[in-house]
Amino acid sequence: ELKGSQVNSVIYEYYQRKIETKTKKQALGAVMNKLLRIIFSVLKSKQSFRLITPEQQVEMYQKILQKAA
């Protein structure tokens, strides 16, 4: 357990998936890229960050597609 740090479970699971097929540096690079995309999206949309799981994101996307159809 790391003391004095917070763990984002979604990002940690993403890192764990990446480390199965990549080196540690490559996995960390992928995590950094994901975090930068999140930060840029928050700044661009001017909306606060909401932590959602990949499953919740798929569900939200399917609802958007249904509305468009």
PDB file of C-alpha atoms in Angstrom:
ATOM      1  CA  GLU A   1       0.000   0.000   0.000  1.00  0.00           C
ATOM      2  CA  LEU A   2       1.239   3.445  -0.891  1.00  0.00           C
ATOM      3  CA  LYS A   3       0.881   5.958   1.901  1.00  0.00           C
ATOM      4  CA  GLY A   4      -0.076   9.518   1.136  1.00  0.00           C
ATOM      5  CA  SER A   5      -1.256   8.798  -2.386  1.00  0.00           C
ATOM      6  CA  GLN A   6      -4.602   8.346  -4.055  1.00  0.00           C
ATOM      7  CA  VAL A   7      -5.402   5.581  -6.498  1.00  0.00           C
ATOM      8  CA  ASN A   8      -7.832   6.053  -9.356  1.00  0.00           C
ATOM      9  CA  SER A   9      -9.202   2.538  -9.833  1.00  0.00           C
ATOM     10  CA  VAL A  10     -10.083   3.074 -13.504  1.00  0.00           C
ATOM     11  CA  ILE A  11      -6.589   4.347 -14.369  1.00  0.00           C
ATOM     12  CA  TYR A  12      -4.962   1.625 -12.258  1.00  0.00           C
ATOM     13  CA  GLU A  13      -6.940  -1.095 -14.062  1.00  0.00           C
ATOM     14  CA  TYR A  14      -5.953   0.508 -17.394  1.00  0.00           C
ATOM     15  CA  TYR A  15      -2.296   0.379 -16.309  1.00  0.00           C
ATOM     16  CA  GLN A  16      -2.657  -3.274 -15.272  1.00  0.00           C
ATOM     17  CA  ARG A  17      -4.103  -4.168 -18.698  1.00  0.00           C
ATOM     18  CA  LYS A  18      -1.295  -2.312 -20.484  1.00  0.00           C
ATOM     19  CA  ILE A  19       1.475  -3.892 -18.420  1.00  0.00           C
ATOM     20  CA  GLU A  20       0.370  -7.344 -19.614  1.00  0.00           C
ATOM     21  CA  THR A  21       1.594  -6.568 -23.135  1.00  0.00           C
ATOM     22  CA  LYS A  22       4.017  -3.660 -22.678  1.00  0.00           C
ATOM     23  CA  THR A  23       7.062  -2.735 -20.640  1.00  0.00           C
ATOM     24  CA  LYS A  24       6.587  -0.606 -17.510  1.00  0.00           C
ATOM     25  CA  LYS A  25       7.770   2.535 -19.301  1.00  0.00           C
ATOM     26  CA  GLN A  26       5.421   1.921 -22.229  1.00  0.00           C
ATOM     27  CA  ALA A  27       2.500   1.281 -19.858  1.00  0.00           C
ATOM     28  CA  LEU A  28       3.273   4.476 -17.922  1.00  0.00           C
ATOM     29  CA  GLY A  29       3.469   6.370 -21.207  1.00  0.00           C
ATOM     30  CA  ALA A  30       0.015   5.059 -22.146  1.00  0.00           C
ATOM     31  CA  VAL A  31      -1.338   6.143 -18.743  1.00  0.00           C
ATOM     32  CA  MET A  32       0.219   9.604 -19.128  1.00  0.00           C
ATOM     33  CA  ASN A  33      -1.347   9.934 -22.575  1.00  0.00           C
ATOM     34  CA  LYS A  34      -4.759   8.901 -21.209  1.00  0.00           C
ATOM     35  CA  LEU A  35      -4.508  11.427 -18.366  1.00  0.00           C
ATOM     36  CA  LEU A  36      -3.488  14.190 -20.787  1.00  0.00           C
ATOM     37  CA  ARG A  37      -6.498  13.414 -23.002  1.00  0.00           C
ATOM     38  CA  ILE A  38      -8.768  13.581 -19.934  1.00  0.00           C
ATOM     39  CA  ILE A  39      -7.246  16.890 -18.799  1.00  0.00           C
ATOM     40  CA  PHE A  40      -7.502  18.417 -22.279  1.00  0.00           C
ATOM     41  CA  SER A  41     -11.131  17.287 -22.573  1.00  0.00           C
ATOM     42  CA  VAL A  42     -12.012  18.848 -19.207  1.00  0.00           C
ATOM     43  CA  LEU A  43     -10.361  22.136 -20.189  1.00  0.00           C
ATOM     44  CA  LYS A  44     -11.950  22.166 -23.634  1.00  0.00           C
ATOM     45  CA  SER A  45     -15.490  21.303 -22.489  1.00  0.00           C
ATOM     46  CA  LYS A  46     -15.292  23.433 -19.329  1.00  0.00           C
ATOM     47  CA  GLN A  47     -17.089  20.676 -17.423  1.00  0.00           C
ATOM     48  CA  SER A  48     -15.914  19.031 -14.237  1.00  0.00           C
ATOM     49  CA  PHE A  49     -14.351  15.587 -14.403  1.00  0.00           C
ATOM     50  CA  ARG A  50     -16.595  12.641 -13.584  1.00  0.00           C
ATOM     51  CA  LEU A  51     -14.991   9.283 -12.979  1.00  0.00           C
ATOM     52  CA  ILE A  52     -16.834   6.615 -14.959  1.00  0.00           C
ATOM     53  CA  THR A  53     -15.925   3.027 -15.716  1.00  0.00           C
ATOM     54  CA  PRO A  54     -15.460   1.813 -19.297  1.00  0.00           C
ATOM     55  CA  GLU A  55     -18.758  -0.081 -18.971  1.00  0.00           C
ATOM     56  CA  GLN A  56     -20.591   3.113 -18.012  1.00  0.00           C
ATOM     57  CA  GLN A  57     -19.004   4.908 -20.958  1.00  0.00           C
ATOM     58  CA  VAL A  58     -20.218   2.218 -23.385  1.00  0.00           C
ATOM     59  CA  GLU A  59     -23.709   2.455 -21.902  1.00  0.00           C
ATOM     60  CA  MET A  60     -23.741   6.257 -22.297  1.00  0.00           C
ATOM     61  CA  TYR A  61     -22.494   5.980 -25.890  1.00  0.00           C
ATOM     62  CA  GLN A  62     -25.204   3.441 -26.779  1.00  0.00           C
ATOM     63  CA  LYS A  63     -27.881   5.792 -25.420  1.00  0.00           C
ATOM     64  CA  ILE A  64     -26.503   8.598 -27.601  1.00  0.00           C
ATOM     65  CA  LEU A  65     -26.584   6.324 -30.655  1.00  0.00           C
ATOM     66  CA  GLN A  66     -30.185   5.315 -29.927  1.00  0.00           C
ATOM     67  CA  LYS A  67     -31.244   8.965 -29.722  1.00  0.00           C
ATOM     68  CA  ALA A  68     -29.535   9.687 -33.046  1.00  0.00           C
ATOM     69  CA  ALA A  69     -31.299   6.793 -34.816  1.00  0.00           C
TER      70      ALA A  69
END
